[in-house]
Coordinates of C-alpha atoms in Angstrom, one line a residue:
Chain A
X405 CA 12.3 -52.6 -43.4
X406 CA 15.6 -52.5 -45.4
X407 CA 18.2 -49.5 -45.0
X408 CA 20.3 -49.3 -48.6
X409 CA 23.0 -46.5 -49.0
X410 CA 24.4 -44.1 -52.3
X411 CA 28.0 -43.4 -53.2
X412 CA 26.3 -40.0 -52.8
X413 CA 26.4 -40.6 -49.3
X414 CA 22.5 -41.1 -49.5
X415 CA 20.8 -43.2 -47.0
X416 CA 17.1 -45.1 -48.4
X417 CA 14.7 -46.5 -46.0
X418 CA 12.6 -48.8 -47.4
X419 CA 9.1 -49.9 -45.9
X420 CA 6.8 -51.8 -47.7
X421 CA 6.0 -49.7 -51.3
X422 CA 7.5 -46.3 -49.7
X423 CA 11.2 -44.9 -50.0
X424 CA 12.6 -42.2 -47.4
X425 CA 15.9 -40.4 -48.5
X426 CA 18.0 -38.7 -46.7
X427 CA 22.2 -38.0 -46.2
X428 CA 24.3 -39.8 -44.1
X429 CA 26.4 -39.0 -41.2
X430 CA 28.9 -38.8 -43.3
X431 CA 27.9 -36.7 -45.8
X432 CA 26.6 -34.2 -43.0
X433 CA 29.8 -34.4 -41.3
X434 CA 31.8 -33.4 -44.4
X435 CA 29.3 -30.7 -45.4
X436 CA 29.4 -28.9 -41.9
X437 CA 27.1 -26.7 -40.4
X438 CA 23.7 -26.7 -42.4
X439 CA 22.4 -23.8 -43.0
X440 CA 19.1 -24.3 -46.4
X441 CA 17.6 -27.5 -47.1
X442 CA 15.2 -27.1 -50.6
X443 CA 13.3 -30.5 -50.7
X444 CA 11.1 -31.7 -54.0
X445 CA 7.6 -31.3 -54.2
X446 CA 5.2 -33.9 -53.9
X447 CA 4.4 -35.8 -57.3
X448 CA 7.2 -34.9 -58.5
X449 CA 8.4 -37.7 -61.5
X450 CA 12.0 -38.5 -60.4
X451 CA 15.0 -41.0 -62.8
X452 CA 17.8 -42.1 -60.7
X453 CA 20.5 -40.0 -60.6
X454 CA 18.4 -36.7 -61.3
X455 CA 19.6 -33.7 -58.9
X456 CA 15.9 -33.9 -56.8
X457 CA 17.3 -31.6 -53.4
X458 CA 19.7 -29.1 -52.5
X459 CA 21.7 -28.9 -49.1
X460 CA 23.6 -26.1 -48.4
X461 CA 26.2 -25.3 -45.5
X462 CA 28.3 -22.2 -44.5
X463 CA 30.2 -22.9 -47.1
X464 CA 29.4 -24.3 -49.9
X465 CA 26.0 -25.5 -51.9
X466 CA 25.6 -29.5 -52.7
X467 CA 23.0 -31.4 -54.8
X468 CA 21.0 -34.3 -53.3
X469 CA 20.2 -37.3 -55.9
X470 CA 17.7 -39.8 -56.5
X471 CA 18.2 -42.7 -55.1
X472 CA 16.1 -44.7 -57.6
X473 CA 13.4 -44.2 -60.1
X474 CA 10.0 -42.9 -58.1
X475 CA 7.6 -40.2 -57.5
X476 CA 8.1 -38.0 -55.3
X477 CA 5.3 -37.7 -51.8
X478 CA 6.3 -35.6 -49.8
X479 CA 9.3 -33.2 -49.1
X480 CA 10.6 -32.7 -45.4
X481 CA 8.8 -29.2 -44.4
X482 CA 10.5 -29.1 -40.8
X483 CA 13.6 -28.6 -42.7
X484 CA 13.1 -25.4 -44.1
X485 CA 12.7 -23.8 -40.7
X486 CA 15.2 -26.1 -39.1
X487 CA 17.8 -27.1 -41.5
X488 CA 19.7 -27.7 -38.4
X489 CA 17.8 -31.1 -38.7
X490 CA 20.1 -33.0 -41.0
X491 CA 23.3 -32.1 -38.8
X492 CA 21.5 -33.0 -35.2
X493 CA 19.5 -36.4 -37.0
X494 CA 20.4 -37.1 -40.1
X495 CA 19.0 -40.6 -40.6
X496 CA 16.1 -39.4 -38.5
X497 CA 14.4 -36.3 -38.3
X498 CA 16.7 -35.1 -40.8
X499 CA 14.9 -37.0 -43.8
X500 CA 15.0 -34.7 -46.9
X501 CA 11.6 -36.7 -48.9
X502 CA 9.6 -39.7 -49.1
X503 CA 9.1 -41.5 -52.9
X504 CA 7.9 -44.3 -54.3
X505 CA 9.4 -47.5 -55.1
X506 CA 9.2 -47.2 -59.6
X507 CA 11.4 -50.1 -59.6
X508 CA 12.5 -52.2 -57.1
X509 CA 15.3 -54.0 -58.9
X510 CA 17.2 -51.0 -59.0
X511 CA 17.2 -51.3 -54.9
X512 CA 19.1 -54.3 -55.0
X513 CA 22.3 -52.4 -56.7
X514 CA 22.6 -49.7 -53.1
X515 CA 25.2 -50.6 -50.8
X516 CA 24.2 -51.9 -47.6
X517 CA 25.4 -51.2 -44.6
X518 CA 28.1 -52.8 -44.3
X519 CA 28.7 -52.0 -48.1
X520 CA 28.0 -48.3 -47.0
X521 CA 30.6 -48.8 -44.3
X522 CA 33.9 -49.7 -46.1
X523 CA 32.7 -47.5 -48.6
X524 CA 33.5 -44.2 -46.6
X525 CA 36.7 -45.9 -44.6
X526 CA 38.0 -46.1 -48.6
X527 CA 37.5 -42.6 -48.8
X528 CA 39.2 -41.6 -45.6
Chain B
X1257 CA 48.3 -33.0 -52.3
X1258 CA 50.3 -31.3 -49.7
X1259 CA 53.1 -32.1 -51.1
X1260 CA 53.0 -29.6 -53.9
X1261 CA 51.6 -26.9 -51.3
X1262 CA 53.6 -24.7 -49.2
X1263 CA 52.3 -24.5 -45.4
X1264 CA 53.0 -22.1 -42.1
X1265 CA 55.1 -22.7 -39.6
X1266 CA 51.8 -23.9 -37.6
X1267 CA 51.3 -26.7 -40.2
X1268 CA 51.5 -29.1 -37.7
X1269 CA 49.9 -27.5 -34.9
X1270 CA 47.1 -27.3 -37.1
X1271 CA 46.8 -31.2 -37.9
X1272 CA 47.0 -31.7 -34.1
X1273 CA 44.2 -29.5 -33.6
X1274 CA 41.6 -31.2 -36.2
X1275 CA 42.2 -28.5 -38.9
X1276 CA 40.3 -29.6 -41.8
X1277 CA 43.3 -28.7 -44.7
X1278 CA 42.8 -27.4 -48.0
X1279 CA 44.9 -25.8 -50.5
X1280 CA 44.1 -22.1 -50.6
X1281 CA 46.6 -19.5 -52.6
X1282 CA 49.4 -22.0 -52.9
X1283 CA 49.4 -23.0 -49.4
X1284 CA 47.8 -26.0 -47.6
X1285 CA 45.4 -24.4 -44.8
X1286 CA 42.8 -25.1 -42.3
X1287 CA 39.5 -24.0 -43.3
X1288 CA 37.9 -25.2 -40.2
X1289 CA 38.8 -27.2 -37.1
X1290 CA 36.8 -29.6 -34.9
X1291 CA 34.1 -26.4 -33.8
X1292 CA 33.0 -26.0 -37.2
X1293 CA 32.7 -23.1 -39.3
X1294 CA 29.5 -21.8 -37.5
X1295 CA 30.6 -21.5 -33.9
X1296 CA 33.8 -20.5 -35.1
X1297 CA 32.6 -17.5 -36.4
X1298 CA 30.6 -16.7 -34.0
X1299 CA 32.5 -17.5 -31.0
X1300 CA 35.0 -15.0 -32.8
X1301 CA 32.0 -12.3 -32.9
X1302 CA 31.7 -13.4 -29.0
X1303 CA 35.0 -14.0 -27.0
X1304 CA 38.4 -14.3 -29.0
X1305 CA 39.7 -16.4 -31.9
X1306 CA 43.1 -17.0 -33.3
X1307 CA 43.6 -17.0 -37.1
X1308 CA 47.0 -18.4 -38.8
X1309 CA 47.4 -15.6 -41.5
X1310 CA 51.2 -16.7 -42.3
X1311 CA 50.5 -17.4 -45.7
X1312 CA 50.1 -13.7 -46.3
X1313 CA 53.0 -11.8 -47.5
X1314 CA 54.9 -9.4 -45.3
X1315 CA 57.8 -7.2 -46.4
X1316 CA 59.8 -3.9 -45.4
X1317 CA 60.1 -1.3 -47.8
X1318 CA 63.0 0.9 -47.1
X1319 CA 64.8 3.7 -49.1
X1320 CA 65.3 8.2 -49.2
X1321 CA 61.5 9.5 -48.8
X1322 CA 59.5 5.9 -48.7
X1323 CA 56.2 7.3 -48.2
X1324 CA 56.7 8.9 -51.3
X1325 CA 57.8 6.5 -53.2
X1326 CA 55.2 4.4 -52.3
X1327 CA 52.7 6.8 -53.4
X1328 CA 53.6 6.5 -56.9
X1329 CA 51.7 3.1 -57.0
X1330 CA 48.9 3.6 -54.5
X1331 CA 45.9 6.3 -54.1
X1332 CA 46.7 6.1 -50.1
X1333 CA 47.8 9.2 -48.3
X1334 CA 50.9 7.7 -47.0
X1335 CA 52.6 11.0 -46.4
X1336 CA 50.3 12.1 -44.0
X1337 CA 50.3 8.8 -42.5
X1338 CA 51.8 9.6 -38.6
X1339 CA 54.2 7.3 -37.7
X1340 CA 53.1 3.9 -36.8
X1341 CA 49.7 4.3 -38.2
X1342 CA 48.7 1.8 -41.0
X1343 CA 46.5 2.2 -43.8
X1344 CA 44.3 0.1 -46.2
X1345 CA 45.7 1.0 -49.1
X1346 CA 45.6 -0.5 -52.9
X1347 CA 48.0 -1.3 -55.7
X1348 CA 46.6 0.2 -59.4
X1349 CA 47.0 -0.6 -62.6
X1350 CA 47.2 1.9 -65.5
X1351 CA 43.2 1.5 -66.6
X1352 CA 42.1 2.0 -62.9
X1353 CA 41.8 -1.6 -61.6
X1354 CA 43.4 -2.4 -58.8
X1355 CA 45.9 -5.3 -58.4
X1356 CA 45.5 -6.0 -54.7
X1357 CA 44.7 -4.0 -51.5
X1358 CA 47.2 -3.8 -49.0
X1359 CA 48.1 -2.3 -45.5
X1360 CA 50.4 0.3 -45.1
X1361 CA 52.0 0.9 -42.1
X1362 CA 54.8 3.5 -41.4
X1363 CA 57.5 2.9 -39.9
X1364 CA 59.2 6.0 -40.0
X1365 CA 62.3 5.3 -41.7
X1366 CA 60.2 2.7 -43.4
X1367 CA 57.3 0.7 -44.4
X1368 CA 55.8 -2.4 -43.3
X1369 CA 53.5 -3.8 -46.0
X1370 CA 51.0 -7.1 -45.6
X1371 CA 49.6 -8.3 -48.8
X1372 CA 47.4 -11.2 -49.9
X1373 CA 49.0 -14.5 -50.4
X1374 CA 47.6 -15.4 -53.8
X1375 CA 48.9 -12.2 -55.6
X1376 CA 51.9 -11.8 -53.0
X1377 CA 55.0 -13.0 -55.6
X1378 CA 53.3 -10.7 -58.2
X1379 CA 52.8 -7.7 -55.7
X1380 CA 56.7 -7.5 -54.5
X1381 CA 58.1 -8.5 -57.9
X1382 CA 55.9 -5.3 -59.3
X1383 CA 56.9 -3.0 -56.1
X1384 CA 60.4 -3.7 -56.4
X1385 CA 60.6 -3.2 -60.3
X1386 CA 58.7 0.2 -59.8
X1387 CA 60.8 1.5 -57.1
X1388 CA 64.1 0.8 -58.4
X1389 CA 66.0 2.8 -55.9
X1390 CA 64.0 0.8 -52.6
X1391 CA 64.8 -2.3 -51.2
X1392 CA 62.4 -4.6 -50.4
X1393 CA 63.3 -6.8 -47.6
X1394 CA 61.0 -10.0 -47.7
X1395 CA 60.1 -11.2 -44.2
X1396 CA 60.1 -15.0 -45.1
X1397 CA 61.1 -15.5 -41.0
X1398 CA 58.0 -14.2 -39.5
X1399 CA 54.6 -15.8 -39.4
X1400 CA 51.5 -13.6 -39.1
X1401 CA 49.0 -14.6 -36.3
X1402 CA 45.5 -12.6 -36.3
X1403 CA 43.6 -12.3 -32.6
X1404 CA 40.5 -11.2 -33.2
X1405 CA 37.2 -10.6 -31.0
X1406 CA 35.5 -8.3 -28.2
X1407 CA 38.1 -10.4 -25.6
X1408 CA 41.1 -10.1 -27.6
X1409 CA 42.8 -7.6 -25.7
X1410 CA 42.0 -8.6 -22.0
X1411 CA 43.5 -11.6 -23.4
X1412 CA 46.7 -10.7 -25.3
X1413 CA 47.1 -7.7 -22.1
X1414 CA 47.8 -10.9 -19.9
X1415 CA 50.8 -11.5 -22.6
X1416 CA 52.2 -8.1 -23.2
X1417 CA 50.8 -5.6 -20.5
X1418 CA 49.9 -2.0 -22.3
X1419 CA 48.4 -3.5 -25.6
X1420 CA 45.3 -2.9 -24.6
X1421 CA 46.0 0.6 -25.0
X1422 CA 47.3 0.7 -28.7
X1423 CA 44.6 2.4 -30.9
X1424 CA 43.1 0.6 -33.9
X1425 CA 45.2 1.1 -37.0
X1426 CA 48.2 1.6 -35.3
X1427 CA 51.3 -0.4 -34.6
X1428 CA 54.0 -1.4 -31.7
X1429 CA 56.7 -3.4 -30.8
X1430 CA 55.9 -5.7 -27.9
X1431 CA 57.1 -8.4 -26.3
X1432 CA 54.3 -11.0 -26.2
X1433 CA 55.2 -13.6 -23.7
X1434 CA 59.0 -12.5 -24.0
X1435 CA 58.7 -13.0 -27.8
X1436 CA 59.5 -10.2 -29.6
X1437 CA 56.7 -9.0 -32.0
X1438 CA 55.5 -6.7 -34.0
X1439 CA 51.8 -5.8 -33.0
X1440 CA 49.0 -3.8 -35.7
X1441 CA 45.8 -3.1 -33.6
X1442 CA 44.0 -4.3 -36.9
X1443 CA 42.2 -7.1 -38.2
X1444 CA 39.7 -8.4 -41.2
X1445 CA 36.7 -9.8 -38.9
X1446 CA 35.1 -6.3 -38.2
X1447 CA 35.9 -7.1 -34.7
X1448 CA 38.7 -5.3 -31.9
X1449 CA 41.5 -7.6 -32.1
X1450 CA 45.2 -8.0 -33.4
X1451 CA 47.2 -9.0 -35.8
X1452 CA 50.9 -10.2 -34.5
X1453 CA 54.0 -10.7 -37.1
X1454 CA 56.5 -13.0 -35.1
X1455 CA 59.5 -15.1 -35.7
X1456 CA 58.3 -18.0 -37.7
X1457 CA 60.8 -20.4 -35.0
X1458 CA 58.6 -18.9 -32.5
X1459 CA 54.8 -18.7 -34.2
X1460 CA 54.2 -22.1 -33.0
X1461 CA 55.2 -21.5 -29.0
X1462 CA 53.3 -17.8 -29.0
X1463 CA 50.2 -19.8 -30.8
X1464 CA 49.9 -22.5 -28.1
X1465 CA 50.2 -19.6 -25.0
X1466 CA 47.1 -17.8 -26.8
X1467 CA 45.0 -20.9 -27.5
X1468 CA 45.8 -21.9 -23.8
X1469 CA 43.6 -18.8 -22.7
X1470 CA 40.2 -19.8 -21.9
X1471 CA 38.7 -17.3 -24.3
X1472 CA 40.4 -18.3 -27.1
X1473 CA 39.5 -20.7 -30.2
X1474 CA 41.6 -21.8 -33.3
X1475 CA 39.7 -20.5 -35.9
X1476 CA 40.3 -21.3 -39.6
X1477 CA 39.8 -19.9 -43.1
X1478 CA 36.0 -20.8 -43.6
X1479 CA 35.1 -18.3 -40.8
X1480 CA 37.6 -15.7 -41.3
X1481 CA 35.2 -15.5 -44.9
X1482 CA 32.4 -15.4 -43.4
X1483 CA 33.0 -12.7 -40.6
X1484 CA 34.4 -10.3 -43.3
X1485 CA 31.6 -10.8 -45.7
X1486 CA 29.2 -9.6 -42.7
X1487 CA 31.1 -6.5 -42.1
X1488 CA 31.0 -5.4 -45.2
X1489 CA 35.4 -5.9 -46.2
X1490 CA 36.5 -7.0 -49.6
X1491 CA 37.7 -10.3 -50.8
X1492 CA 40.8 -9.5 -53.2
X1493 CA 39.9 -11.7 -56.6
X1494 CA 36.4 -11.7 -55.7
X1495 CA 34.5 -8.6 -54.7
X1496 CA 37.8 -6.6 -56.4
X1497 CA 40.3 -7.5 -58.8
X1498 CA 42.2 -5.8 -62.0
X1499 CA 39.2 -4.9 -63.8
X1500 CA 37.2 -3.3 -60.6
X1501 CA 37.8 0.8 -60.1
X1502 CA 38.4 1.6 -56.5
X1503 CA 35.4 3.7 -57.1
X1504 CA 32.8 1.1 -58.5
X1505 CA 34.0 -0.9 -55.5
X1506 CA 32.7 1.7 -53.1
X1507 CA 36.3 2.2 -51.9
X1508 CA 36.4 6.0 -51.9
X1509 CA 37.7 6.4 -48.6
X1510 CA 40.9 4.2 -49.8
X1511 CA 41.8 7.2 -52.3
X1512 CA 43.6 10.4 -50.1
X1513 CA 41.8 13.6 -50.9
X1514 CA 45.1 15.1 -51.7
X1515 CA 45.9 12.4 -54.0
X1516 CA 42.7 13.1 -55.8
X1517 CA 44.0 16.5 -56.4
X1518 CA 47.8 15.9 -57.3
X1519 CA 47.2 12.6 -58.5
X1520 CA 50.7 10.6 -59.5
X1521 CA 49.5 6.8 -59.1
X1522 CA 48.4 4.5 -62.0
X1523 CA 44.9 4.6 -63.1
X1524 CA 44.9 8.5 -61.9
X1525 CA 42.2 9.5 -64.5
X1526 CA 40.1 7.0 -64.3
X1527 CA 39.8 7.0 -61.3
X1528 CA 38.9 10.6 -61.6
X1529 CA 36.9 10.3 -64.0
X1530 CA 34.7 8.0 -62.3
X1531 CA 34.7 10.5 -58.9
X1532 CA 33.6 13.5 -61.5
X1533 CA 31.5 11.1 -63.8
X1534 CA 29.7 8.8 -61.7
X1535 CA 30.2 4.9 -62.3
X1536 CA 27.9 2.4 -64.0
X1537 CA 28.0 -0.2 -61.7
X1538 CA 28.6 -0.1 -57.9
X1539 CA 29.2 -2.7 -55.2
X1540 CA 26.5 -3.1 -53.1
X1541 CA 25.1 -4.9 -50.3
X1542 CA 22.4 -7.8 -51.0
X1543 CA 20.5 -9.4 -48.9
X1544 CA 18.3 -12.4 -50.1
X1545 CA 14.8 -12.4 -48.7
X1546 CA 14.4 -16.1 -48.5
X1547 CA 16.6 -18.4 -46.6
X1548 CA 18.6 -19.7 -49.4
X1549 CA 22.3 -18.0 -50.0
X1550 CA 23.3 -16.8 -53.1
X1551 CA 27.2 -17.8 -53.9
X1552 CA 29.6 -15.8 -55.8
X1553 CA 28.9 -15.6 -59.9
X1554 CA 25.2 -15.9 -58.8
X1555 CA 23.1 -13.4 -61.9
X1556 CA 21.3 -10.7 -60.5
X1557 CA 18.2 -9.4 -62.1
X1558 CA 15.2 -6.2 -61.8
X1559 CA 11.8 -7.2 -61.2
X1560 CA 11.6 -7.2 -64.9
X1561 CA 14.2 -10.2 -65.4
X1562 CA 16.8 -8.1 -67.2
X1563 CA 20.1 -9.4 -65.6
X1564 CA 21.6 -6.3 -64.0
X1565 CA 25.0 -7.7 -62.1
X1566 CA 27.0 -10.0 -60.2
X1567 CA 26.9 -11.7 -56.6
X1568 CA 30.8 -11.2 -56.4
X1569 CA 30.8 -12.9 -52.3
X1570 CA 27.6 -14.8 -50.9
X1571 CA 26.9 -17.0 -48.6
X1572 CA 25.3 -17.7 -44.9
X1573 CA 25.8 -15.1 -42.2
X1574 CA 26.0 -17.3 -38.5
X1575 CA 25.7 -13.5 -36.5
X1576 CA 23.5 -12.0 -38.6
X1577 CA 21.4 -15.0 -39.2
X1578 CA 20.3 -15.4 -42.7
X1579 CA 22.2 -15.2 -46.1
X1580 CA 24.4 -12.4 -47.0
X1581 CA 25.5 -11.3 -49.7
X1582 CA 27.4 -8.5 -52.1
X1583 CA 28.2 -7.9 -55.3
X1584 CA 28.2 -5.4 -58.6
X1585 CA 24.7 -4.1 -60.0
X1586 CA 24.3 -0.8 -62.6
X1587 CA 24.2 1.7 -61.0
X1588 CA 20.4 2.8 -61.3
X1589 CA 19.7 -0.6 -59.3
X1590 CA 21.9 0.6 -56.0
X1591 CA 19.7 2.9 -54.1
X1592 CA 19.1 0.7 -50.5
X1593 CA 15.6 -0.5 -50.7
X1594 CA 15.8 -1.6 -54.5
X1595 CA 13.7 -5.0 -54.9
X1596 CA 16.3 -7.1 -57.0
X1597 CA 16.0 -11.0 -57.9
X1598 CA 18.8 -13.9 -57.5
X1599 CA 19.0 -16.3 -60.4
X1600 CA 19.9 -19.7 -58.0
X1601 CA 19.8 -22.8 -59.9
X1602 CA 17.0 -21.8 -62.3
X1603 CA 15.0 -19.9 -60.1
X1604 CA 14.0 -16.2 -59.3
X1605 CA 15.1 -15.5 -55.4
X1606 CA 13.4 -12.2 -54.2
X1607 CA 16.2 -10.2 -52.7
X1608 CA 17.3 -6.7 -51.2
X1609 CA 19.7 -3.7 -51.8
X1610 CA 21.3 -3.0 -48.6
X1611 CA 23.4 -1.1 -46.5
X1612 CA 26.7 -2.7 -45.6
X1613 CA 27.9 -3.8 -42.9
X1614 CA 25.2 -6.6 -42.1
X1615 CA 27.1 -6.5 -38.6
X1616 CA 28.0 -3.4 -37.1
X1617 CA 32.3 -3.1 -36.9
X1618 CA 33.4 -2.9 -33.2
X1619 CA 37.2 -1.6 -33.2
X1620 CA 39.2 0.5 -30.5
X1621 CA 39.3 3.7 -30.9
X1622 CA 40.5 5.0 -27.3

């Protein structure tokens, strides 16, 4: 299993055929407090890039993008009770959906960690 | 960035503290510090928090029969205002808006007047044009330090022995800690607290002796939104602004019942007009029935779809705990009870007309 990162401060786990995507640490330490989570329904047909979530603190409303080109599986349901999630785990139990892999060269572009890494300490 | 914004005198002491800094009204403010914007607010709602309101203009106005004068620009009841009592009050225009709300407080021989930081060079350019014959003395030497929450006044008592006695909406002169202030029992959280005009040379010192106390938490401009929004208060420039009636707004109480009668302040006839008339659309309180907020600009629409207002202030409310919200609808939609829906990104949000506040107002009142 591979772990490949966004400039959207996106984190992508890969195992075997199967994508999970979620935000970083990062991104839920600039957002703040989480307060709504809306995740993508399953079979959903996704482009890179397209606005597939929505994360939303006290303060302010952000969009969560594809990663890559997929279908959507499944959407996190724990999250709409407990957006809390994404602030307390946010590369774990946090996970906003699970997609498939519609084409795998477009993995190989995503930071990895250590790509992922300098990436924020540019930005700080 | 900063370099083109202004800041308080507690610039720094912000920094040290974690303050997350954005520009806000021309000035370069925290909007949250290392707690967050969620326990923030509701450690505010729970023990005490300290708020850096410096950016906020204060000013004196002095001159022959001040209350008077005053009342030429304002719907307030400022005459009958006993001294050392302040007011929410509002600046007009000629068509009924209102250019900024206010506080009032009389100083006998004077006034002492807060106003909002964005519209603050417009406000006293406009008051000093109108009242030719006053002189507006600009406080740029004193900072303004809010206090605010059920343990503010055990706390600032420790400081200034007696405050705890001042009544809400009224004002004093204490020494706080041997600095010499100017305390308003008064706030914008819906809690008891304070709100403390000092020398800017000694804003930093008093803020450091406060946030010492055990109770007390820096708390920055993300929560201060939040807190108001739950009680129900106005944003100036969101929920009211030029083209908003003091009486659409639901602001009534802000227009003197002898002022209705006499009238003799801009926008006189509209507002009475509105009083006698009714209005078409009122400000409201909304509460979405799902757990997604509804920002500011957000369409609101009948069960029908027709779009029938504005969210003017939304967002999440940490005490309450859910989304809050208010803004304008026509005035057929504002009964409390009336099924409404949110237009967020796209999609139909079933929401609520409600009573405001979402969290009952706690002040001192002897």
């Amino acid at each position: 299993m591979t772990v490949k990162y966004t400039e959207d401060h996106e984190w992508v786990l890969v195992e075997g055929d199967t994508a999970t995507v979620g935000i970083t640490d990062y991104a839920q330490n600039a957002l703040g407090d989480i307060v709504f989570v809306e995740t993508p329904a399953a079979g959903t047909e996704v482009s890179q890039g397209d606005d597939v979530a929505v994360v939303e603190s006290v303060k302010t409303a952000s969009d969560v993008y594809a990663p890559i080109t997929g279908e959507i599986i499944e959407g996190n349901d724990a999250l709409e009770d407990q957006p809390e999630l994404v602030n307390s785990s946010p590369e774990g139990d946090g996970w906003f959906f699970k997609m498939t892999i519609g084409d795998a060269s477009e993995l190989d572009k995503l930071l990895d960690e250590a790509g992922y890494k300098a990436f924020c300490e540019g930005l700080d | 960035m900063s370099d083109t914004l202004k800041t308080t005198p507690l610039h720094a002491l912000h920094q040290e503290l974690g303050g997350k800094m954005v520009p806000f009204a021309g000035y370069d403010m925290p909007v949250q510090y290392k707690l967050g914007i969620m326990k923030e607010h509701l450690h505010t709602r729970e023990a005490c928090g300290l708020f850096d309101v410096s950016h906020m203009g204060q000013a004196l106005l002095k001159g022959e029969d001040v209350q008077a004068a005053i009342e030429s620009l304002t719907p307030s009841d400022i005459k009958g205002l006993p001294v050392d009592g302040i007011r929410y009050s509002l600046l007009m225009n000629d068509e009924g808006g209102i250019r900024d709300d206010f506080m009032v407080t009389n100083r006998g021989d004077h006034l002492y007047i807060v106003v909002n930081a964005a519209c603050k060079d417009a406000d006293f350019a406009y008051i000093a044009a109108s009242l030719p014959n006053h002189t507006l003395e600009l406080l740029e030497d004193r900072a303004l330090l809010a206090l605010q929450g059920p343990k503010a006044a055990e706390v600032l008592n420790r400081f200034a022995p007696g405050v705890d006695q001042l009544i809400f909406m009224n004002m004093g002169e204490y020494d706080i800690a041997g600095i010499p202030c100017l305390v308003s029992r008064s706030g914008y959280t819906g809690e008891d607290g304070y709100e403390i005009s000092v020398p800017a040379d000694r804003c930093e010192e008093l803020a450091r002796k406060l946030l010492a106390e055990n109770e007390v938490e820096a708390i920055g401009l993300g929560a201060r939104d939040s807190l108001r929004l739950e009680v129900g208060l106005c944003l100036y420039g969101s929920d009211i602004d030029t083209t908003t009636s003091p009486i659409e707004g639901g602001l009534n109480w802000a227009v003197g019942k002898r002022r209705r009668e006499e009238g003799g302040f801009p926008g006189h006839d509209v507002v009475m007009k509105h009083l006698a008339d009714g209005v078409e659309r009122k400000r409201v309180g909304i509460k979405p029935l799902g757990r997604a907020p509804a920002r500011a600009h957000t369409e609101i629409a009948d069960t029908d779809g027709n779009i029938i207002g504005e969210i003017t202030s939304g967002g999440f409310g940490p005490s309450f705990g859910g989304p809050v919200a208010m803004g304008y609808v026509k005035t057929d939609f504002s009964k409390v009870g009336t099924e409404i829906n949110l237009i967020v990104r796209g999609k139909s949000m079933p929401a609520e007309i409600v009573k405001l506040p979402f969290v009952p107002q706690r002040y001192y009142k002897g």
